[in-house]
Amino acid sequence: MAGEAVPAARWDDIADHVEARVGECVFPFLSAHHGYALARAGRDGALGALRATMQERTARDDAEAARVWRPIGQDVVEGCIALGEGQHALSADLLDGVIGQVTAGGGSDAQDDLFRQTYFCALVGAGRAADAGRQWAAMTAFKELSPLDDRFRARC
């Protein structure tokens, strides 16, 4: 997302490791990363298995499903998969309603920034310039921009 080309072989290597974990669905943060990598590698079968596991996890009658998976988890994972597949508008639509709650999906502040950047890239790719501008302003309001931020903004 920061402008570096990632060779297809690298996505295949990552997907080889991720595929073994599609049955876990520990928390949305991990599943979203797994889904993105599988989408980038074109692993449709593994994505289907991840989605089935996510559906089972979301359907459970427990506090975590009610607090995290049903209200935000599924849309975060599907939004990341959509971006990995190049479906920017779908990704943005899925993340629209949950981006403000993304911290509930697990991960540190820096790791949650990846989801905010994902949303920003989806908005840009979907041609939603005004929304992307607002997201960029929210992402950078309280920090000094780094060279990576400058590259990221220029790329997206």
GROMACS .gro file of N, CA and C in nm:
model
  468
    1MET      N    1   0.081  -0.120   0.000
    1MET     CA    2   0.000   0.000   0.000
    1MET      C    3   0.085   0.126   0.000
    2ALA      N    4   0.211   0.113   0.036
    2ALA     CA    5   0.298   0.231   0.042
    2ALA      C    6   0.374   0.252  -0.087
    3GLY      N    7   0.339   0.181  -0.190
    3GLY     CA    8   0.396   0.209  -0.321
    3GLY      C    9   0.502   0.113  -0.369
    4GLU      N   10   0.532   0.012  -0.293
    4GLU     CA   11   0.630  -0.087  -0.336
    4GLU      C   12   0.559  -0.202  -0.407
    5ALA      N   13   0.610  -0.241  -0.521
    5ALA     CA   14   0.553  -0.355  -0.592
    5ALA      C   15   0.592  -0.483  -0.518
    6VAL      N   16   0.497  -0.570  -0.501
    6VAL     CA   17   0.522  -0.699  -0.436
    6VAL      C   18   0.507  -0.807  -0.542
    7PRO      N   19   0.614  -0.879  -0.570
    7PRO     CA   20   0.606  -0.983  -0.673
    7PRO      C   21   0.504  -1.092  -0.636
    8ALA      N   22   0.439  -1.148  -0.736
    8ALA     CA   23   0.338  -1.251  -0.713
    8ALA      C   24   0.396  -1.368  -0.634
    9ALA      N   25   0.521  -1.401  -0.658
    9ALA     CA   26   0.582  -1.513  -0.587
    9ALA      C   27   0.587  -1.488  -0.436
   10ARG      N   28   0.601  -1.364  -0.397
   10ARG     CA   29   0.603  -1.331  -0.253
   10ARG      C   30   0.467  -1.355  -0.192
   11TRP      N   31   0.359  -1.315  -0.263
   11TRP     CA   32   0.225  -1.341  -0.213
   11TRP      C   33   0.199  -1.491  -0.203
   12ASP      N   34   0.250  -1.567  -0.300
   12ASP     CA   35   0.235  -1.712  -0.293
   12ASP      C   36   0.304  -1.769  -0.170
   13ASP      N   37   0.424  -1.719  -0.141
   13ASP     CA   38   0.498  -1.765  -0.023
   13ASP      C   39   0.421  -1.734   0.105
   14ILE      N   40   0.369  -1.613   0.115
   14ILE     CA   41   0.291  -1.575   0.234
   14ILE      C   42   0.165  -1.661   0.243
   15ALA      N   43   0.096  -1.677   0.130
   15ALA     CA   44  -0.028  -1.755   0.130
   15ALA      C   45  -0.003  -1.900   0.169
   16ASP      N   46   0.113  -1.954   0.133
   16ASP     CA   47   0.146  -2.091   0.174
   16ASP      C   48   0.143  -2.104   0.326
   17HIS      N   49   0.190  -2.003   0.395
   17HIS     CA   50   0.192  -2.005   0.542
   17HIS      C   51   0.053  -1.977   0.600
   18VAL      N   52  -0.020  -1.889   0.536
   18VAL     CA   53  -0.151  -1.847   0.586
   18VAL      C   54  -0.256  -1.957   0.567
   19GLU      N   55  -0.247  -2.029   0.457
   19GLU     CA   56  -0.349  -2.130   0.427
   19GLU      C   57  -0.369  -2.229   0.541
   20ALA      N   58  -0.265  -2.260   0.611
   20ALA     CA   59  -0.276  -2.355   0.722
   20ALA      C   60  -0.357  -2.299   0.838
   21ARG      N   61  -0.385  -2.170   0.837
   21ARG     CA   62  -0.452  -2.105   0.950
   21ARG      C   63  -0.595  -2.060   0.919
   22VAL      N   64  -0.649  -2.095   0.803
   22VAL     CA   65  -0.782  -2.047   0.767
   22VAL      C   66  -0.892  -2.101   0.858
   23GLY      N   67  -0.864  -2.205   0.932
   23GLY     CA   68  -0.964  -2.262   1.021
   23GLY      C   69  -0.960  -2.206   1.162
   24GLU      N   70  -0.880  -2.104   1.186
   24GLU     CA   71  -0.863  -2.054   1.321
   24GLU      C   72  -0.959  -1.940   1.357
   25CYS      N   73  -0.958  -1.831   1.285
   25CYS     CA   74  -1.039  -1.713   1.316
   25CYS      C   75  -1.027  -1.675   1.463
   26VAL      N   76  -0.906  -1.648   1.508
   26VAL     CA   77  -0.882  -1.610   1.647
   26VAL      C   78  -0.945  -1.474   1.676
   27PHE      N   79  -0.909  -1.375   1.595
   27PHE     CA   80  -0.973  -1.244   1.604
   27PHE      C   81  -0.961  -1.173   1.469
   28PRO      N   82  -1.050  -1.077   1.443
   28PRO     CA   83  -1.058  -1.017   1.310
   28PRO      C   84  -0.927  -0.962   1.255
   29PHE      N   85  -0.843  -0.907   1.342
   29PHE     CA   86  -0.717  -0.850   1.297
   29PHE      C   87  -0.637  -0.953   1.217
   30LEU      N   88  -0.623  -1.073   1.271
   30LEU     CA   89  -0.546  -1.177   1.202
   30LEU      C   90  -0.617  -1.225   1.077
   31SER      N   91  -0.747  -1.251   1.088
   31SER     CA   92  -0.821  -1.302   0.973
   31SER      C   93  -0.821  -1.204   0.857
   32ALA      N   94  -0.825  -1.074   0.887
   32ALA     CA   95  -0.821  -0.973   0.781
   32ALA      C   96  -0.688  -0.977   0.707
   33HIS      N   97  -0.579  -0.992   0.781
   33HIS     CA   98  -0.448  -1.004   0.717
   33HIS      C   99  -0.439  -1.132   0.636
   34HIS      N  100  -0.490  -1.240   0.690
   34HIS     CA  101  -0.490  -1.367   0.617
   34HIS      C  102  -0.571  -1.354   0.489
   35GLY      N  103  -0.690  -1.295   0.499
   35GLY     CA  104  -0.775  -1.279   0.382
   35GLY      C  105  -0.711  -1.194   0.274
   36TYR      N  106  -0.646  -1.085   0.315
   36TYR     CA  107  -0.580  -0.997   0.217
   36TYR      C  108  -0.469  -1.074   0.144
   37ALA      N  109  -0.388  -1.147   0.219
   37ALA     CA  110  -0.278  -1.223   0.157
   37ALA      C  111  -0.331  -1.330   0.063
   38LEU      N  112  -0.435  -1.401   0.105
   38LEU     CA  113  -0.492  -1.505   0.019
   38LEU      C  114  -0.553  -1.444  -0.107
   39ALA      N  115  -0.618  -1.329  -0.092
   39ALA     CA  116  -0.675  -1.261  -0.209
   39ALA      C  117  -0.566  -1.218  -0.305
   40ARG      N  118  -0.458  -1.160  -0.252
   40ARG     CA  119  -0.348  -1.116  -0.339
   40ARG      C  120  -0.284  -1.233  -0.413
   41ALA      N  121  -0.284  -1.351  -0.349
   41ALA     CA  122  -0.225  -1.470  -0.411
   41ALA      C  123  -0.325  -1.544  -0.500
   42GLY      N  124  -0.452  -1.499  -0.501
   42GLY     CA  125  -0.552  -1.565  -0.583
   42GLY      C  126  -0.592  -1.702  -0.532
   43ARG      N  127  -0.586  -1.722  -0.403
   43ARG     CA  128  -0.620  -1.852  -0.342
   43ARG      C  129  -0.769  -1.858  -0.308
   44ASP      N  130  -0.850  -1.874  -0.411
   44ASP     CA  131  -0.995  -1.873  -0.393
   44ASP      C  132  -1.044  -1.985  -0.302
   45GLY      N  133  -0.987  -2.103  -0.313
   45GLY     CA  134  -1.028  -2.214  -0.228
   45GLY      C  135  -1.002  -2.185  -0.082
   46ALA      N  136  -0.885  -2.133  -0.051
   46ALA     CA  137  -0.851  -2.098   0.086
   46ALA      C  138  -0.938  -1.983   0.137
   47LEU      N  139  -0.969  -1.888   0.048
   47LEU     CA  140  -1.059  -1.779   0.088
   47LEU      C  141  -1.198  -1.833   0.123
   48GLY      N  142  -1.243  -1.930   0.048
   48GLY     CA  143  -1.372  -1.992   0.078
   48GLY      C  144  -1.370  -2.060   0.214
   49ALA      N  145  -1.259  -2.128   0.245
   49ALA     CA  146  -1.247  -2.193   0.376
   49ALA      C  147  -1.240  -2.089   0.488
   50LEU      N  148  -1.166  -1.980   0.465
   50LEU     CA  149  -1.159  -1.873   0.564
   50LEU      C  150  -1.297  -1.813   0.589
   51ARG      N  151  -1.369  -1.789   0.482
   51ARG     CA  152  -1.504  -1.732   0.496
   51ARG      C  153  -1.597  -1.827   0.571
   52ALA      N  154  -1.587  -1.956   0.544
   52ALA     CA  155  -1.671  -2.053   0.614
   52ALA      C  156  -1.639  -2.054   0.763
   53THR      N  157  -1.511  -2.050   0.796
   53THR     CA  158  -1.470  -2.046   0.936
   53THR      C  159  -1.519  -1.918   1.001
   54MET      N  160  -1.509  -1.808   0.928
   54MET     CA  161  -1.553  -1.679   0.982
   54MET      C  162  -1.705  -1.682   1.006
   55GLN      N  163  -1.780  -1.742   0.917
   55GLN     CA  164  -1.925  -1.753   0.935
   55GLN      C  165  -1.957  -1.834   1.061
   56GLU      N  166  -1.884  -1.943   1.081
   56GLU     CA  167  -1.905  -2.024   1.201
   56GLU      C  168  -1.871  -1.943   1.326
   57ARG      N  169  -1.761  -1.870   1.321
   57ARG     CA  170  -1.719  -1.790   1.436
   57ARG      C  171  -1.820  -1.680   1.466
   58THR      N  172  -1.870  -1.617   1.361
   58THR     CA  173  -1.967  -1.509   1.376
   58THR      C  174  -2.100  -1.560   1.432
   59ALA      N  175  -2.136  -1.682   1.397
   59ALA     CA  176  -2.265  -1.738   1.439
   59ALA      C  177  -2.264  -1.792   1.582
   60ARG      N  178  -2.148  -1.803   1.644
   60ARG     CA  179  -2.144  -1.855   1.781
   60ARG      C  180  -2.227  -1.767   1.875
   61ASP      N  181  -2.277  -1.832   1.978
   61ASP     CA  182  -2.354  -1.760   2.079
   61ASP      C  183  -2.263  -1.732   2.198
   62ASP      N  184  -2.167  -1.642   2.176
   62ASP     CA  185  -2.077  -1.605   2.285
   62ASP      C  186  -2.050  -1.454   2.282
   63ALA      N  187  -1.986  -1.406   2.386
   63ALA     CA  188  -1.964  -1.262   2.401
   63ALA      C  189  -1.876  -1.205   2.290
   64GLU      N  190  -1.773  -1.279   2.251
   64GLU     CA  191  -1.683  -1.226   2.148
   64GLU      C  192  -1.752  -1.212   2.014
   65ALA      N  193  -1.835  -1.309   1.979
   65ALA     CA  194  -1.909  -1.299   1.853
   65ALA      C  195  -2.003  -1.179   1.857
   66ALA      N  196  -2.068  -1.159   1.969
   66ALA     CA  197  -2.163  -1.048   1.982
   66ALA      C  198  -2.093  -0.913   1.987
   67ARG      N  199  -1.976  -0.908   2.050
   67ARG     CA  200  -1.906  -0.781   2.071
   67ARG      C  201  -1.816  -0.744   1.953
   68VAL      N  202  -1.756  -0.843   1.887
   68VAL     CA  203  -1.654  -0.814   1.786
   68VAL      C  204  -1.690  -0.867   1.648
   69TRP      N  205  -1.717  -0.996   1.638
   69TRP     CA  206  -1.731  -1.056   1.506
   69TRP      C  207  -1.854  -1.009   1.431
   70ARG      N  208  -1.970  -1.009   1.493
   70ARG     CA  209  -2.091  -0.969   1.420
   70ARG      C  210  -2.094  -0.820   1.389
   71PRO      N  211  -2.064  -0.732   1.485
   71PRO     CA  212  -2.078  -0.590   1.451
   71PRO      C  213  -1.967  -0.534   1.361
   72ILE      N  214  -1.844  -0.587   1.368
   72ILE     CA  215  -1.737  -0.528   1.286
   72ILE      C  216  -1.648  -0.630   1.217
   73GLY      N  217  -1.622  -0.742   1.280
   73GLY     CA  218  -1.521  -0.836   1.233
   73GLY      C  219  -1.541  -0.884   1.091
   74GLN      N  220  -1.661  -0.926   1.062
   74GLN     CA  221  -1.687  -0.980   0.929
   74GLN      C  222  -1.665  -0.874   0.821
   75ASP      N  223  -1.711  -0.751   0.844
   75ASP     CA  224  -1.694  -0.646   0.743
   75ASP      C  225  -1.547  -0.605   0.729
   76VAL      N  226  -1.471  -0.605   0.837
   76VAL     CA  227  -1.329  -0.573   0.829
   76VAL      C  228  -1.257  -0.678   0.745
   77VAL      N  229  -1.284  -0.805   0.772
   77VAL     CA  230  -1.218  -0.913   0.697
   77VAL      C  231  -1.259  -0.906   0.550
   78GLU      N  232  -1.389  -0.894   0.524
   78GLU     CA  233  -1.435  -0.889   0.385
   78GLU      C  234  -1.384  -0.765   0.313
   79GLY      N  235  -1.373  -0.653   0.385
   79GLY     CA  236  -1.319  -0.531   0.324
   79GLY      C  237  -1.174  -0.547   0.282
   80CYS      N  238  -1.097  -0.616   0.365
   80CYS     CA  239  -0.956  -0.639   0.331
   80CYS      C  240  -0.943  -0.738   0.216
   81ILE      N  241  -1.028  -0.839   0.215
   81ILE     CA  242  -1.028  -0.933   0.102
   81ILE      C  243  -1.063  -0.858  -0.027
   82ALA      N  244  -1.166  -0.775  -0.022
   82ALA     CA  245  -1.207  -0.700  -0.141
   82ALA      C  246  -1.092  -0.612  -0.193
   83LEU      N  247  -1.021  -0.546  -0.104
   83LEU     CA  248  -0.909  -0.463  -0.149
   83LEU      C  249  -0.801  -0.551  -0.212
   84GLY      N  250  -0.774  -0.666  -0.151
   84GLY     CA  251  -0.675  -0.759  -0.207
   84GLY      C  252  -0.712  -0.808  -0.345
   85GLU      N  253  -0.841  -0.812  -0.372
   85GLU     CA  254  -0.890  -0.854  -0.504
   85GLU      C  255  -0.905  -0.738  -0.602
   86GLY      N  256  -0.871  -0.616  -0.555
   86GLY     CA  257  -0.880  -0.499  -0.641
   86GLY      C  258  -1.020  -0.441  -0.651
   87GLN      N  259  -1.109  -0.480  -0.562
   87GLN     CA  260  -1.247  -0.429  -0.562
   87GLN      C  261  -1.257  -0.312  -0.464
   88HIS      N  262  -1.205  -0.198  -0.507
   88HIS     CA  263  -1.195  -0.081  -0.420
   88HIS      C  264  -1.329  -0.031  -0.368
   89ALA      N  265  -1.428  -0.021  -0.455
   89ALA     CA  266  -1.558   0.031  -0.412
   89ALA      C  267  -1.622  -0.061  -0.310
   90LEU      N  268  -1.615  -0.191  -0.332
   90LEU     CA  269  -1.671  -0.286  -0.236
   90LEU      C  270  -1.598  -0.277  -0.104
   91SER      N  271  -1.466  -0.269  -0.109
   91SER     CA  272  -1.387  -0.256   0.013
   91SER      C  273  -1.427  -0.131   0.091
   92ALA      N  274  -1.438  -0.019   0.023
   92ALA     CA  275  -1.477   0.106   0.089
   92ALA      C  276  -1.616   0.094   0.149
   93ASP      N  277  -1.708   0.035   0.075
   93ASP     CA  278  -1.846   0.019   0.126
   93ASP      C  279  -1.848  -0.068   0.252
   94LEU      N  280  -1.772  -0.175   0.252
   94LEU     CA  281  -1.769  -0.264   0.368
   94LEU      C  282  -1.706  -0.197   0.489
   95LEU      N  283  -1.604  -0.115   0.466
   95LEU     CA  284  -1.534  -0.052   0.577
   95LEU      C  285  -1.599   0.077   0.624
   96ASP      N  286  -1.686   0.136   0.543
   96ASP     CA  287  -1.752   0.262   0.579
   96ASP      C  288  -1.808   0.259   0.722
   97GLY      N  289  -1.885   0.159   0.752
   97GLY     CA  290  -1.956   0.158   0.879
   97GLY      C  291  -1.878   0.105   0.998
   98VAL      N  292  -1.759   0.051   0.973
   98VAL     CA  293  -1.686  -0.013   1.084
   98VAL      C  294  -1.549   0.047   1.111
   99ILE      N  295  -1.501   0.135   1.027
   99ILE     CA  296  -1.364   0.184   1.042
   99ILE      C  297  -1.344   0.255   1.176
  100GLY      N  298  -1.445   0.320   1.226
  100GLY     CA  299  -1.435   0.388   1.354
  100GLY      C  300  -1.425   0.294   1.472
  101GLN      N  301  -1.456   0.168   1.451
  101GLN     CA  302  -1.453   0.069   1.558
  101GLN      C  303  -1.344  -0.036   1.537
  102VAL      N  304  -1.256  -0.013   1.444
  102VAL     CA  305  -1.159  -0.115   1.403
  102VAL      C  306  -1.068  -0.160   1.517
  103THR      N  307  -1.049  -0.076   1.616
  103THR     CA  308  -0.962  -0.115   1.727
  103THR      C  309  -1.017  -0.233   1.805
  104ALA      N  310  -1.146  -0.260   1.798
  104ALA     CA  311  -1.205  -0.373   1.868
  104ALA      C  312  -1.163  -0.506   1.807
  105GLY      N  313  -1.109  -0.504   1.685
  105GLY     CA  314  -1.070  -0.626   1.616
  105GLY      C  315  -0.938  -0.682   1.657
  106GLY      N  316  -0.866  -0.615   1.746
  106GLY     CA  317  -0.737  -0.663   1.792
  106GLY      C  318  -0.624  -0.591   1.722
  107GLY      N  319  -0.509  -0.595   1.781
  107GLY     CA  320  -0.391  -0.530   1.724
  107GLY      C  321  -0.357  -0.402   1.798
  108SER      N  322  -0.235  -0.359   1.781
  108SER     CA  323  -0.187  -0.236   1.843
  108SER      C  324  -0.237  -0.116   1.764
  109ASP      N  325  -0.210   0.003   1.816
  109ASP     CA  326  -0.248   0.125   1.743
  109ASP      C  327  -0.181   0.128   1.606
  110ALA      N  328  -0.052   0.094   1.602
  110ALA     CA  329   0.020   0.094   1.474
  110ALA      C  330  -0.039  -0.009   1.379
  111GLN      N  331  -0.076  -0.124   1.432
  111GLN     CA  332  -0.135  -0.227   1.347
  111GLN      C  333  -0.274  -0.185   1.299
  112ASP      N  334  -0.350  -0.120   1.386
  112ASP     CA  335  -0.482  -0.071   1.344
  112ASP      C  336  -0.471   0.036   1.237
  113ASP      N  337  -0.359   0.109   1.235
  113ASP     CA  338  -0.337   0.206   1.128
  113ASP      C  339  -0.339   0.140   0.990
  114LEU      N  340  -0.300   0.014   0.983
  114LEU     CA  341  -0.306  -0.057   0.854
  114LEU      C  342  -0.448  -0.063   0.801
  115PHE      N  343  -0.545  -0.080   0.891
  115PHE     CA  344  -0.684  -0.082   0.846
  115PHE      C  345  -0.730   0.056   0.802
  116ARG      N  346  -0.682   0.158   0.871
  116ARG     CA  347  -0.717   0.294   0.831
  116ARG      C  348  -0.656   0.325   0.694
  117GLN      N  349  -0.534   0.278   0.671
  117GLN     CA  350  -0.470   0.296   0.541
  117GLN      C  351  -0.541   0.214   0.434
  118THR      N  352  -0.586   0.095   0.471
  118THR     CA  353  -0.663   0.013   0.378
  118THR      C  354  -0.788   0.087   0.333
  119TYR      N  355  -0.857   0.145   0.430
  119TYR     CA  356  -0.978   0.221   0.400
  119TYR      C  357  -0.946   0.339   0.310
  120PHE      N  358  -0.839   0.412   0.342
  120PHE     CA  359  -0.798   0.525   0.261
  120PHE      C  360  -0.771   0.482   0.117
  121CYS      N  361  -0.695   0.375   0.099
  121CYS     CA  362  -0.665   0.325  -0.036
  121CYS      C  363  -0.792   0.281  -0.109
  122ALA      N  364  -0.884   0.219  -0.036
  122ALA     CA  365  -1.010   0.178  -0.097
  122ALA      C  366  -1.089   0.299  -0.144
  123LEU      N  367  -1.094   0.403  -0.061
  123LEU     CA  368  -1.165   0.526  -0.099
  123LEU      C  369  -1.103   0.589  -0.223
  124VAL      N  370  -0.970   0.598  -0.225
  124VAL     CA  371  -0.902   0.655  -0.341
  124VAL      C  372  -0.931   0.572  -0.466
  125GLY      N  373  -0.915   0.441  -0.453
  125GLY     CA  374  -0.939   0.351  -0.566
  125GLY      C  375  -1.082   0.353  -0.616
  126ALA      N  376  -1.175   0.383  -0.525
  126ALA     CA  377  -1.317   0.390  -0.561
  126ALA      C  378  -1.355   0.526  -0.619
  127GLY      N  379  -1.260   0.618  -0.623
  127GLY     CA  380  -1.288   0.751  -0.676
  127GLY      C  381  -1.363   0.841  -0.580
  128ARG      N  382  -1.360   0.808  -0.452
  128ARG     CA  383  -1.429   0.888  -0.350
  128ARG      C  384  -1.330   0.987  -0.289
  129ALA      N  385  -1.290   1.084  -0.368
  129ALA     CA  386  -1.184   1.177  -0.330
  129ALA      C  387  -1.216   1.256  -0.204
  130ALA      N  388  -1.336   1.306  -0.192
  130ALA     CA  389  -1.371   1.386  -0.073
  130ALA      C  390  -1.364   1.302   0.053
  131ASP      N  391  -1.416   1.178   0.046
  131ASP     CA  392  -1.410   1.088   0.161
  131ASP      C  393  -1.265   1.052   0.192
  132ALA      N  394  -1.185   1.029   0.088
  132ALA     CA  395  -1.043   0.998   0.108
  132ALA      C  396  -0.971   1.114   0.175
  133GLY      N  397  -1.003   1.236   0.134
  133GLY     CA  398  -0.942   1.354   0.196
  133GLY      C  399  -0.976   1.364   0.344
  134ARG      N  400  -1.101   1.335   0.378
  134ARG     CA  401  -1.140   1.337   0.520
  134ARG      C  402  -1.069   1.226   0.598
  135GLN      N  403  -1.058   1.110   0.537
  135GLN     CA  404  -0.989   0.998   0.605
  135GLN      C  405  -0.841   1.032   0.624
  136TRP      N  406  -0.779   1.090   0.522
  136TRP     CA  407  -0.638   1.128   0.535
  136TRP      C  408  -0.620   1.229   0.646
  137ALA      N  409  -0.707   1.328   0.653
  137ALA     CA  410  -0.699   1.430   0.758
  137ALA      C  411  -0.713   1.366   0.896
  138ALA      N  412  -0.805   1.271   0.909
  138ALA     CA  413  -0.824   1.204   1.038
  138ALA      C  414  -0.702   1.119   1.075
  139MET      N  415  -0.642   1.054   0.976
  139MET     CA  416  -0.527   0.967   1.001
  139MET      C  417  -0.402   1.046   1.039
  140THR      N  418  -0.391   1.169   0.993
  140THR     CA  419  -0.266   1.243   1.009
  140THR      C  420  -0.279   1.367   1.096
  141ALA      N  421  -0.396   1.389   1.155
  141ALA     CA  422  -0.422   1.513   1.229
  141ALA      C  423  -0.328   1.536   1.346
  142PHE      N  424  -0.287   1.431   1.410
  142PHE     CA  425  -0.212   1.447   1.535
  142PHE      C  426  -0.071   1.390   1.526
  143LYS      N  427  -0.015   1.392   1.408
  143LYS     CA  428   0.121   1.341   1.396
  143LYS      C  429   0.199   1.419   1.291
  144GLU      N  430   0.327   1.417   1.306
  144GLU     CA  431   0.415   1.475   1.205
  144GLU      C  432   0.430   1.372   1.093
  145LEU      N  433   0.415   1.416   0.970
  145LEU     CA  434   0.423   1.323   0.859
  145LEU      C  435   0.566   1.274   0.840
  146SER      N  436   0.577   1.145   0.821
  146SER     CA  437   0.707   1.082   0.797
  146SER      C  438   0.728   1.072   0.647
  147PRO      N  439   0.849   1.040   0.604
  147PRO     CA  440   0.872   1.016   0.461
  147PRO      C  441   0.782   0.903   0.408
  148LEU      N  442   0.756   0.802   0.491
  148LEU     CA  443   0.666   0.695   0.449
  148LEU      C  444   0.525   0.749   0.428
  149ASP      N  445   0.479   0.836   0.518
  149ASP     CA  446   0.347   0.898   0.500
  149ASP      C  447   0.341   0.976   0.369
  150ASP      N  448   0.446   1.051   0.340
  150ASP     CA  449   0.450   1.128   0.215
  150ASP      C  450   0.444   1.036   0.094
  151ARG      N  451   0.517   0.926   0.098
  151ARG     CA  452   0.515   0.829  -0.012
  151ARG      C  453   0.377   0.765  -0.023
  152PHE      N  454   0.323   0.733   0.093
  152PHE     CA  455   0.192   0.670   0.096
  152PHE      C  456   0.086   0.761   0.033
  153ARG      N  457   0.085   0.885   0.076
  153ARG     CA  458  -0.010   0.983   0.023
  153ARG      C  459   0.009   1.000  -0.128
  154ALA      N  460   0.133   1.010  -0.173
  154ALA     CA  461   0.160   1.026  -0.315
  154ALA      C  462   0.116   0.904  -0.394
  155ARG      N  463   0.136   0.787  -0.338
  155ARG     CA  464   0.100   0.662  -0.405
  155ARG      C  465  -0.052   0.649  -0.418
  156CYS      N  466  -0.120   0.682  -0.311
  156CYS     CA  467  -0.266   0.664  -0.311
  156CYS      C  468  -0.337   0.785  -0.365
   0.00000   0.00000   0.00000
